[in-house]
Amino acid sequence: MSTAKDLMTTKFHALRPDMSVADAVKSFKEASENEERKVFGIMVTDRHSRLVGMLSMYDILLYLRPKHVHIWGMMDDIEAEGLMDQACERLKSIRVADIMTPDVITVTSDTHLMVVLDLMIKKHIRRVPVVEGEKIKGIIYISTLFYHLLARVKS
Amino acid sequence: MTIIVKQNVLKDLAVKDVMRRQVLRLPEDATIEKNINFLIKYKLNALLLTAKKNEPTGVVSKTDIMSAYYASLPIESPARDIMSSPPLFCGADDSLESALDKMRAEGIYRLYARERASQSVVGVLAYPDVVGLLYLYCSRCEYSLVNRIRKKLETDEVSRFRVKDVMTPTVRSFRENDSLLTIMEGLSAYRFGAVLITGENDRAVGVVSKTDLILAYAHGVSSSDSARTVMFSPVLSCDETEFLEGAIRTMIFSEVHRLFVHRGDPQNIVGVLSLTDAARARSGSCRACVSSRIKVDLHD
């Protein structure tokens, strides 16, 4: 029986809650290079290495999205560059904890892979940390799960 | 007999045409810290709190959180302790006019909209969204400034509102050395969303808003620290002779609720223009719009 521990990646990056979002963006780039995969979300841990949240590219984009975007969409006299400059200026005072998702869905090492799959689908999540007690053991990415399951289809 | 009926561009609109349909809720025992996270992340000014069975029981606004910061409440406290209760509602099918009247009468900045049959909350109505809609109307209007420029029309027969016509001509300012506690007292006493911060020789050096204060609370900044530590700078301002249309555009564009208004020199701040005031005026940004609001009905 395949469980979470069989598929989890034990090499992962983590962000700190009081880190600036600008530094977090740098970490996304570094993590992608180090892990040789595109990293779309990183776990956030406190100083005792306990999981306190998850910051995804989506969270950062959500913050960059203009508040009145439904108005901009109907108008043709908007300079997109100026909008993003404003958004990036606002981002300077924002920390990881301010925009991360604090409620993270986790599994344990012995959670069945089908349960992990079910969680990813039902909760619309692409990565699930594997946690034992207060310790992070690893993380399962949807792509790893996908290729693991699809390998059987191929054969 | 001639009856003059006052009209405005918002007439015939229902709350559901203007409201935001995404209403974020948190359980009332969620911590203040989590409420701040949601307010910042989703760029909201308030959250709806619910009890068991998803029943809406209160609202937590940036003002409520600022009060908690002022009172040095632990940030892990449940939002229940600081929420305003009960939430105020309107019907999604109610006329926008009646909802705006209710907001003005109650002195509040948002109403939650319920569907009549199920009584479930389906939207939220707030002033910035009303101004956004007005701005959209303005931009599409053949008399709008943008369209006049686009058509290269040299004459402008429309008498346009300028910022000085609608701004509040008084400004409350604080010193950059004033503590955050002093700033919060000022914001609370005058019911402002932000205040101007001045430095040496009374120069305008920044702005402290409720958003800056709730972030300071979340970041563990002491409330006895100075305004300088959290203020946003430079001051966003416009000249008092600027067209209202342009100023509203700047506010929506920069996602701010107010612009400080200067006379000539950007350091000479003479007033404030807020989105809320613009929404309360309930008209577009030029007098063409105002005159079209007067409908003359002829009766035998």
PDB file of N, CA, C and O in Angstrom, chain A residues 15 27 57 86 98 108 113:
ATOM      1  N   LEU A  15       9.744  29.298   4.460  1.00  0.00           N
ATOM      2  CA  LEU A  15       9.806  30.750   4.654  1.00  0.00           C
ATOM      3  C   LEU A  15       9.525  31.046   6.116  1.00  0.00           C
ATOM      4  O   LEU A  15       8.920  30.232   6.805  1.00  0.00           O
ATOM      5  N   SER A  27      13.048  33.696  -2.680  1.00  0.00           N
ATOM      6  CA  SER A  27      13.088  32.290  -2.252  1.00  0.00           C
ATOM      7  C   SER A  27      12.403  31.370  -3.256  1.00  0.00           C
ATOM      8  O   SER A  27      12.824  30.229  -3.439  1.00  0.00           O
ATOM      9  N   MET A  57       2.247  31.204  -4.963  1.00  0.00           N
ATOM     10  CA  MET A  57       2.283  32.283  -5.953  1.00  0.00           C
ATOM     11  C   MET A  57       0.905  32.922  -6.044  1.00  0.00           C
ATOM     12  O   MET A  57       0.768  34.120  -6.225  1.00  0.00           O
ATOM     13  N   GLN A  86       2.342  50.496  -8.692  1.00  0.00           N
ATOM     14  CA  GLN A  86       1.629  50.874  -7.467  1.00  0.00           C
ATOM     15  C   GLN A  86       1.516  49.668  -6.539  1.00  0.00           C
ATOM     16  O   GLN A  86       1.734  49.762  -5.344  1.00  0.00           O
ATOM     17  N   ASP A  98       1.287  38.157   6.575  1.00  0.00           N
ATOM     18  CA  ASP A  98       0.104  38.976   6.267  1.00  0.00           C
ATOM     19  C   ASP A  98      -0.749  38.386   5.159  1.00  0.00           C
ATOM     20  O   ASP A  98      -1.954  38.630   5.111  1.00  0.00           O
ATOM     21  N   THR A 108      -0.413  12.717   7.436  1.00  0.00           N
ATOM     22  CA  THR A 108       0.683  12.072   8.171  1.00  0.00           C
ATOM     23  C   THR A 108       1.373  11.078   7.229  1.00  0.00           C
ATOM     24  O   THR A 108       0.859  10.775   6.144  1.00  0.00           O
ATOM     25  N   LEU A 113      -2.286   7.108  -0.258  1.00  0.00           N
ATOM     26  CA  LEU A 113      -2.166   8.042  -1.388  1.00  0.00           C
ATOM     27  C   LEU A 113      -3.509   8.438  -1.984  1.00  0.00           C
ATOM     28  O   LEU A 113      -3.674   9.546  -2.483  1.00  0.00           O
TER      29      LEU A 113
END
